[in-house]
Amino acid sequence: MKRLDALLSNLGYCSRSETKLFLKQNEVLIKNQRVFNPTSKANHCDVLVNNEALDSEKILILLNKPSGYICSHNDAGKLIYSLLPRRYQNRNPKISTIGRLDIDTTGAILLTDDGELNHKLTSPKKDVKKVYEVSLEKPLNGDEKELFASGKVLLNGEEKPLKPAILKEITPTLVHLEIVEGKYHQVKRMFAYTKNRVIKLHRLEFSGFRVDEMEEGAFKIIDDFNIKSYNL
Ligand code: URA
């Protein structure tokens, strides 16, 4: 059991010091009894706020990132977290992105407050699949598919070559690229290596999660996630 002020403030409903006021202004029930005392103790599953169950203790969110948003907690400019409801922004532990997308990259990004999950999905050992749609400045040379699949591409400043990647040509200037690493500016650097330039980058998929049907800037909660059921 946890104190109600701790429970509510960790989930971002209010700050600890605001709990008393929050309990006055909202109907908070513990086992169907209205409570007004911030120090009351409760299990997460026994609390209702205005007839709704509490947000889950661990959260996983899929967001379709628009261009112009930064994957950082403290940077000048528009932060990706500002696309989430204030309550989620106030959670403790904080919600963080699982890896990062560049400011001008759009598409699938996961966010979580689950450190273990975040670590798993960003670990270089896990080979997490990412699929990008890449618009190129110039048509393909023709040898990129073989080159990227070879596992022999050594980018500037790297000690090891990239793991094999799968390139699918849609048109000569539009490709889908599947990679399992997440090196800094990796896709842009891969095409710079082939003397080309990425002019638009959209992530279609991250670890099986896709944003095809989602509006830009929209997010959804991945319910009942657990590492096993999503094979994460
Ligand atoms: N590769 C890049 O170059 N940028 C991204 O945002 C993601 C992958």
mmCIF file of C-alpha atoms and ligand atoms in Angstrom:
data_model
loop_
_atom_site.group_PDB
_atom_site.id
_atom_site.type_symbol
_atom_site.label_atom_id
_atom_site.label_comp_id
_atom_site.label_asym_id
_atom_site.label_seq_id
_atom_site.Cartn_x
_atom_site.Cartn_y
_atom_site.Cartn_z
ATOM 1 C CA MET A 1 0.000 0.000 0.000
ATOM 2 C CA LYS A 2 1.098 3.548 -0.686
ATOM 3 C CA ARG A 3 0.074 6.915 0.671
ATOM 4 C CA LEU A 4 -2.502 8.502 -1.592
ATOM 5 C CA ASP A 5 -0.459 11.706 -1.990
ATOM 6 C CA ALA A 6 2.506 9.619 -3.189
ATOM 7 C CA LEU A 7 0.339 7.522 -5.501
ATOM 8 C CA LEU A 8 -1.388 10.513 -7.101
ATOM 9 C CA SER A 9 1.699 12.693 -7.386
ATOM 10 C CA ASN A 10 3.816 9.912 -8.905
ATOM 11 C CA LEU A 11 1.151 9.456 -11.570
ATOM 12 C CA GLY A 12 1.051 13.210 -12.220
ATOM 13 C CA TYR A 13 -2.523 13.908 -11.052
ATOM 14 C CA CYS A 14 -1.315 16.638 -8.683
ATOM 15 C CA SER A 15 1.755 17.523 -6.644
ATOM 16 C CA ARG A 16 2.035 16.162 -3.122
ATOM 17 C CA SER A 17 1.254 19.548 -1.660
ATOM 18 C CA GLU A 18 -1.790 19.947 -3.917
ATOM 19 C CA THR A 19 -3.295 16.588 -2.956
ATOM 20 C CA LYS A 20 -5.622 18.003 -0.329
ATOM 21 C CA LEU A 21 -7.148 20.420 -2.825
ATOM 22 C CA PHE A 22 -7.230 17.702 -5.516
ATOM 23 C CA LEU A 23 -9.236 15.449 -3.169
ATOM 24 C CA LYS A 24 -11.719 18.269 -2.568
ATOM 25 C CA GLN A 25 -12.154 19.075 -6.232
ATOM 26 C CA ASN A 26 -12.249 15.491 -7.555
ATOM 27 C CA GLU A 27 -14.102 12.430 -6.401
ATOM 28 C CA VAL A 28 -11.398 10.055 -5.239
ATOM 29 C CA LEU A 29 -12.546 6.699 -3.901
ATOM 30 C CA ILE A 30 -10.583 4.001 -2.145
ATOM 31 C CA LYS A 31 -12.581 0.770 -2.239
ATOM 32 C CA ASN A 32 -15.648 2.863 -3.052
ATOM 33 C CA GLN A 33 -15.236 5.187 -0.067
ATOM 34 C CA ARG A 34 -14.685 8.874 -0.834
ATOM 35 C CA VAL A 35 -11.448 10.071 0.747
ATOM 36 C CA PHE A 36 -10.202 13.534 1.674
ATOM 37 C CA ASN A 37 -7.059 12.688 3.610
ATOM 38 C CA PRO A 38 -3.845 12.766 1.543
ATOM 39 C CA THR A 39 -2.117 10.393 3.964
ATOM 40 C CA SER A 40 -4.731 7.617 3.485
ATOM 41 C CA LYS A 41 -3.132 4.412 2.289
ATOM 42 C CA ALA A 42 -4.277 2.501 -0.776
ATOM 43 C CA ASN A 43 -3.368 -0.069 -3.357
ATOM 44 C CA HIS A 44 -3.194 1.283 -6.893
ATOM 45 C CA CYS A 45 -5.999 -1.041 -8.048
ATOM 46 C CA ASP A 46 -8.428 0.146 -5.328
ATOM 47 C CA VAL A 47 -8.426 3.834 -6.301
ATOM 48 C CA LEU A 48 -10.899 5.556 -8.622
ATOM 49 C CA VAL A 49 -10.614 9.193 -9.684
ATOM 50 C CA ASN A 50 -13.893 10.618 -10.962
ATOM 51 C CA ASN A 51 -15.068 7.074 -11.648
ATOM 52 C CA GLU A 52 -11.993 6.102 -13.617
ATOM 53 C CA ALA A 53 -9.206 3.715 -12.682
ATOM 54 C CA LEU A 54 -5.820 5.299 -12.118
ATOM 55 C CA ASP A 55 -3.378 5.483 -15.019
ATOM 56 C CA SER A 56 -1.210 2.396 -15.014
ATOM 57 C CA GLU A 57 1.881 2.334 -12.829
ATOM 58 C CA LYS A 58 4.123 1.602 -15.790
ATOM 59 C CA ILE A 59 3.220 3.240 -19.041
ATOM 60 C CA LEU A 60 4.115 2.580 -22.671
ATOM 61 C CA ILE A 61 3.077 5.086 -25.330
ATOM 62 C CA LEU A 62 3.333 4.959 -29.113
ATOM 63 C CA LEU A 63 3.533 8.403 -30.702
ATOM 64 C CA ASN A 64 3.594 9.540 -34.311
ATOM 65 C CA LYS A 65 6.252 12.221 -34.028
ATOM 66 C CA PRO A 66 5.769 15.334 -36.123
ATOM 67 C CA SER A 67 8.747 17.223 -37.524
ATOM 68 C CA GLY A 68 10.039 20.082 -35.372
ATOM 69 C CA TYR A 69 9.926 18.297 -32.004
ATOM 70 C CA ILE A 70 13.023 17.408 -29.995
ATOM 71 C CA CYS A 71 13.476 14.102 -28.163
ATOM 72 C CA SER A 72 14.944 15.674 -25.042
ATOM 73 C CA HIS A 73 13.790 16.760 -21.597
ATOM 74 C CA ASN A 74 15.808 19.948 -21.525
ATOM 75 C CA ASP A 75 16.458 21.746 -24.746
ATOM 76 C CA ALA A 76 15.381 25.045 -26.174
ATOM 77 C CA GLY A 77 12.535 24.515 -28.635
ATOM 78 C CA LYS A 78 9.503 22.275 -28.829
ATOM 79 C CA LEU A 79 9.932 19.112 -26.781
ATOM 80 C CA ILE A 80 8.239 15.878 -27.796
ATOM 81 C CA TYR A 81 6.801 15.563 -24.269
ATOM 82 C CA SER A 82 4.666 18.649 -24.862
ATOM 83 C CA LEU A 83 2.512 16.445 -27.151
ATOM 84 C CA LEU A 84 1.438 14.395 -24.110
ATOM 85 C CA PRO A 85 -1.235 15.403 -21.589
ATOM 86 C CA ARG A 86 0.091 17.470 -18.664
ATOM 87 C CA ARG A 87 -0.600 14.557 -16.273
ATOM 88 C CA TYR A 88 1.790 12.289 -18.170
ATOM 89 C CA GLN A 89 4.384 15.051 -18.277
ATOM 90 C CA ASN A 90 4.239 15.318 -14.485
ATOM 91 C CA ARG A 91 4.818 11.646 -13.741
ATOM 92 C CA ASN A 92 7.644 10.500 -11.547
ATOM 93 C CA PRO A 93 9.647 8.568 -12.678
ATOM 94 C CA LYS A 94 9.580 10.643 -15.818
ATOM 95 C CA ILE A 95 8.409 9.342 -19.178
ATOM 96 C CA SER A 96 11.295 9.252 -21.664
ATOM 97 C CA THR A 97 11.587 8.346 -25.311
ATOM 98 C CA ILE A 98 12.987 4.910 -26.158
ATOM 99 C CA GLY A 99 15.905 6.064 -28.258
ATOM 100 C CA ARG A 100 15.624 9.285 -30.223
ATOM 101 C CA LEU A 101 14.562 10.650 -33.564
ATOM 102 C CA ASP A 102 16.143 13.772 -35.054
ATOM 103 C CA ILE A 103 14.158 16.996 -34.863
ATOM 104 C CA ASP A 104 13.193 16.728 -38.556
ATOM 105 C CA THR A 105 12.408 12.979 -38.502
ATOM 106 C CA THR A 106 8.765 11.923 -38.210
ATOM 107 C CA GLY A 107 7.041 8.697 -37.258
ATOM 108 C CA ALA A 108 6.996 5.882 -34.742
ATOM 109 C CA ILE A 109 8.543 6.483 -31.368
ATOM 110 C CA LEU A 110 7.839 4.748 -28.077
ATOM 111 C CA LEU A 111 7.903 6.480 -24.721
ATOM 112 C CA THR A 112 7.945 4.878 -21.304
ATOM 113 C CA ASP A 113 8.718 5.351 -17.643
ATOM 114 C CA ASP A 114 9.870 1.727 -17.455
ATOM 115 C CA GLY A 115 13.647 1.881 -17.226
ATOM 116 C CA GLU A 116 14.090 -1.842 -17.776
ATOM 117 C CA LEU A 117 12.022 -1.813 -20.962
ATOM 118 C CA ASN A 118 13.793 1.307 -22.210
ATOM 119 C CA HIS A 119 17.139 -0.320 -21.617
ATOM 120 C CA LYS A 120 16.099 -3.514 -23.417
ATOM 121 C CA LEU A 121 14.836 -1.709 -26.478
ATOM 122 C CA THR A 122 17.883 0.507 -26.808
ATOM 123 C CA SER A 123 20.492 -2.137 -26.050
ATOM 124 C CA PRO A 124 22.746 -2.716 -29.079
ATOM 125 C CA LYS A 125 22.661 -6.432 -28.244
ATOM 126 C CA LYS A 126 18.914 -6.764 -28.842
ATOM 127 C CA ASP A 127 18.791 -6.019 -32.563
ATOM 128 C CA VAL A 128 15.503 -4.153 -32.327
ATOM 129 C CA LYS A 129 13.971 -3.725 -35.783
ATOM 130 C CA LYS A 130 13.353 -0.223 -37.136
ATOM 131 C CA VAL A 131 11.919 0.508 -40.566
ATOM 132 C CA TYR A 132 12.347 3.918 -42.178
ATOM 133 C CA GLU A 133 10.852 5.487 -45.259
ATOM 134 C CA VAL A 134 13.627 7.542 -46.799
ATOM 135 C CA SER A 135 13.288 10.237 -49.454
ATOM 136 C CA LEU A 136 16.560 10.877 -51.236
ATOM 137 C CA GLU A 137 17.927 13.929 -52.994
ATOM 138 C CA LYS A 138 19.338 11.894 -55.888
ATOM 139 C CA PRO A 139 18.320 8.544 -57.420
ATOM 140 C CA LEU A 140 19.955 5.408 -55.985
ATOM 141 C CA ASN A 141 23.321 4.438 -57.484
ATOM 142 C CA GLY A 142 22.064 0.865 -57.802
ATOM 143 C CA ASP A 143 24.469 -0.899 -55.478
ATOM 144 C CA GLU A 144 23.034 0.297 -52.139
ATOM 145 C CA LYS A 145 20.945 -2.844 -51.529
ATOM 146 C CA GLU A 146 23.970 -5.098 -51.711
ATOM 147 C CA LEU A 147 26.215 -2.663 -49.900
ATOM 148 C CA PHE A 148 23.898 -2.205 -46.912
ATOM 149 C CA ALA A 149 23.207 -5.955 -46.743
ATOM 150 C CA SER A 150 26.909 -6.746 -46.718
ATOM 151 C CA GLY A 151 27.648 -5.790 -43.125
ATOM 152 C CA LYS A 152 30.755 -4.036 -44.393
ATOM 153 C CA VAL A 153 29.760 -0.382 -44.230
ATOM 154 C CA LEU A 154 32.096 1.469 -41.885
ATOM 155 C CA LEU A 155 30.740 4.928 -41.129
ATOM 156 C CA ASN A 156 33.037 7.816 -40.265
ATOM 157 C CA GLY A 157 34.059 7.769 -36.637
ATOM 158 C CA GLU A 158 32.813 4.195 -36.002
ATOM 159 C CA GLU A 159 35.037 1.318 -34.972
ATOM 160 C CA LYS A 160 32.854 -1.491 -36.268
ATOM 161 C CA PRO A 161 30.956 -1.844 -39.535
ATOM 162 C CA LEU A 162 27.173 -1.610 -39.468
ATOM 163 C CA LYS A 163 25.127 -4.757 -39.122
ATOM 164 C CA PRO A 164 23.406 -5.844 -42.351
ATOM 165 C CA ALA A 165 20.420 -3.697 -43.301
ATOM 166 C CA ILE A 166 17.626 -4.387 -45.783
ATOM 167 C CA LEU A 167 16.858 -1.862 -48.470
ATOM 168 C CA LYS A 168 13.689 -1.999 -50.526
ATOM 169 C CA GLU A 169 13.435 0.333 -53.496
ATOM 170 C CA ILE A 170 10.018 1.948 -53.906
ATOM 171 C CA THR A 171 11.156 4.463 -56.542
ATOM 172 C CA PRO A 172 14.719 5.544 -57.398
ATOM 173 C CA THR A 173 14.449 8.346 -54.804
ATOM 174 C CA LEU A 174 12.208 6.632 -52.236
ATOM 175 C CA VAL A 175 13.241 3.560 -50.255
ATOM 176 C CA HIS A 176 12.331 1.575 -47.178
ATOM 177 C CA LEU A 177 15.303 0.739 -44.997
ATOM 178 C CA GLU A 178 15.233 -1.826 -42.206
ATOM 179 C CA ILE A 179 17.995 -1.579 -39.632
ATOM 180 C CA VAL A 180 18.609 -3.126 -36.223
ATOM 181 C CA GLU A 181 20.961 -0.527 -34.792
ATOM 182 C CA GLY A 182 20.339 3.017 -33.654
ATOM 183 C CA LYS A 183 23.564 4.886 -34.146
ATOM 184 C CA TYR A 184 23.585 8.672 -34.136
ATOM 185 C CA HIS A 185 22.024 9.973 -37.395
ATOM 186 C CA GLN A 186 22.479 6.453 -38.734
ATOM 187 C CA VAL A 187 20.198 6.571 -41.775
ATOM 188 C CA LYS A 188 21.421 9.996 -42.869
ATOM 189 C CA ARG A 189 25.029 8.855 -42.474
ATOM 190 C CA MET A 190 24.381 5.650 -44.419
ATOM 191 C CA PHE A 191 23.175 7.610 -47.426
ATOM 192 C CA ALA A 192 25.917 10.217 -47.026
ATOM 193 C CA TYR A 193 28.278 7.224 -47.344
ATOM 194 C CA THR A 194 26.767 6.512 -50.763
ATOM 195 C CA LYS A 195 27.200 10.212 -51.731
ATOM 196 C CA ASN A 196 23.486 10.859 -51.474
ATOM 197 C CA ARG A 197 21.414 12.938 -49.041
ATOM 198 C CA VAL A 198 18.264 12.193 -47.061
ATOM 199 C CA ILE A 199 15.719 14.929 -47.619
ATOM 200 C CA LYS A 200 12.871 13.368 -45.628
ATOM 201 C CA LEU A 201 12.924 10.630 -43.022
ATOM 202 C CA HIS A 202 9.894 8.889 -41.539
ATOM 203 C CA ARG A 203 10.013 5.887 -39.224
ATOM 204 C CA LEU A 204 7.287 3.448 -40.211
ATOM 205 C CA GLU A 205 7.981 0.905 -37.507
ATOM 206 C CA PHE A 206 9.816 0.464 -34.241
ATOM 207 C CA SER A 207 9.953 -3.056 -32.770
ATOM 208 C CA GLY A 208 6.688 -4.067 -34.446
ATOM 209 C CA PHE A 209 4.840 -0.873 -33.492
ATOM 210 C CA ARG A 210 3.591 1.078 -36.510
ATOM 211 C CA VAL A 211 1.934 4.465 -36.865
ATOM 212 C CA ASP A 212 0.273 3.996 -40.287
ATOM 213 C CA GLU A 213 -3.226 4.843 -39.090
ATOM 214 C CA MET A 214 -2.251 7.592 -36.678
ATOM 215 C CA GLU A 215 -2.386 11.350 -37.268
ATOM 216 C CA GLU A 216 0.860 13.271 -36.853
ATOM 217 C CA GLY A 217 1.268 14.203 -33.199
ATOM 218 C CA ALA A 218 -1.252 11.559 -32.080
ATOM 219 C CA PHE A 219 -0.344 8.983 -29.472
ATOM 220 C CA LYS A 220 -1.843 5.845 -28.030
ATOM 221 C CA ILE A 221 -1.320 3.955 -24.821
ATOM 222 C CA ILE A 222 -0.141 0.390 -25.327
ATOM 223 C CA ASP A 223 -2.388 -1.404 -22.845
ATOM 224 C CA ASP A 224 -1.292 -4.198 -20.588
ATOM 225 C CA PHE A 225 2.131 -4.191 -22.045
ATOM 226 C CA ASN A 226 4.641 -6.498 -20.647
ATOM 227 C CA ILE A 227 7.964 -7.463 -21.939
ATOM 228 C CA LYS A 228 6.950 -11.054 -22.647
ATOM 229 C CA SER A 229 3.658 -10.492 -24.427
ATOM 230 C CA TYR A 230 5.227 -8.065 -26.880
ATOM 231 C CA ASN A 231 8.328 -10.176 -27.191
ATOM 232 C CA LEU A 232 10.318 -7.066 -26.325
HETATM 233 N N1 URA B 1 18.618 7.922 -38.556
HETATM 234 C C1 URA B 1 18.779 9.262 -38.707
HETATM 235 O O1 URA B 1 19.654 9.710 -39.419
HETATM 236 N N2 URA B 1 17.931 10.065 -38.038
HETATM 237 C C2 URA B 1 16.916 9.614 -37.243
HETATM 238 O O2 URA B 1 16.163 10.417 -36.680
HETATM 239 C C3 URA B 1 16.766 8.231 -37.102
HETATM 240 C C4 URA B 1 17.630 7.399 -37.771
#
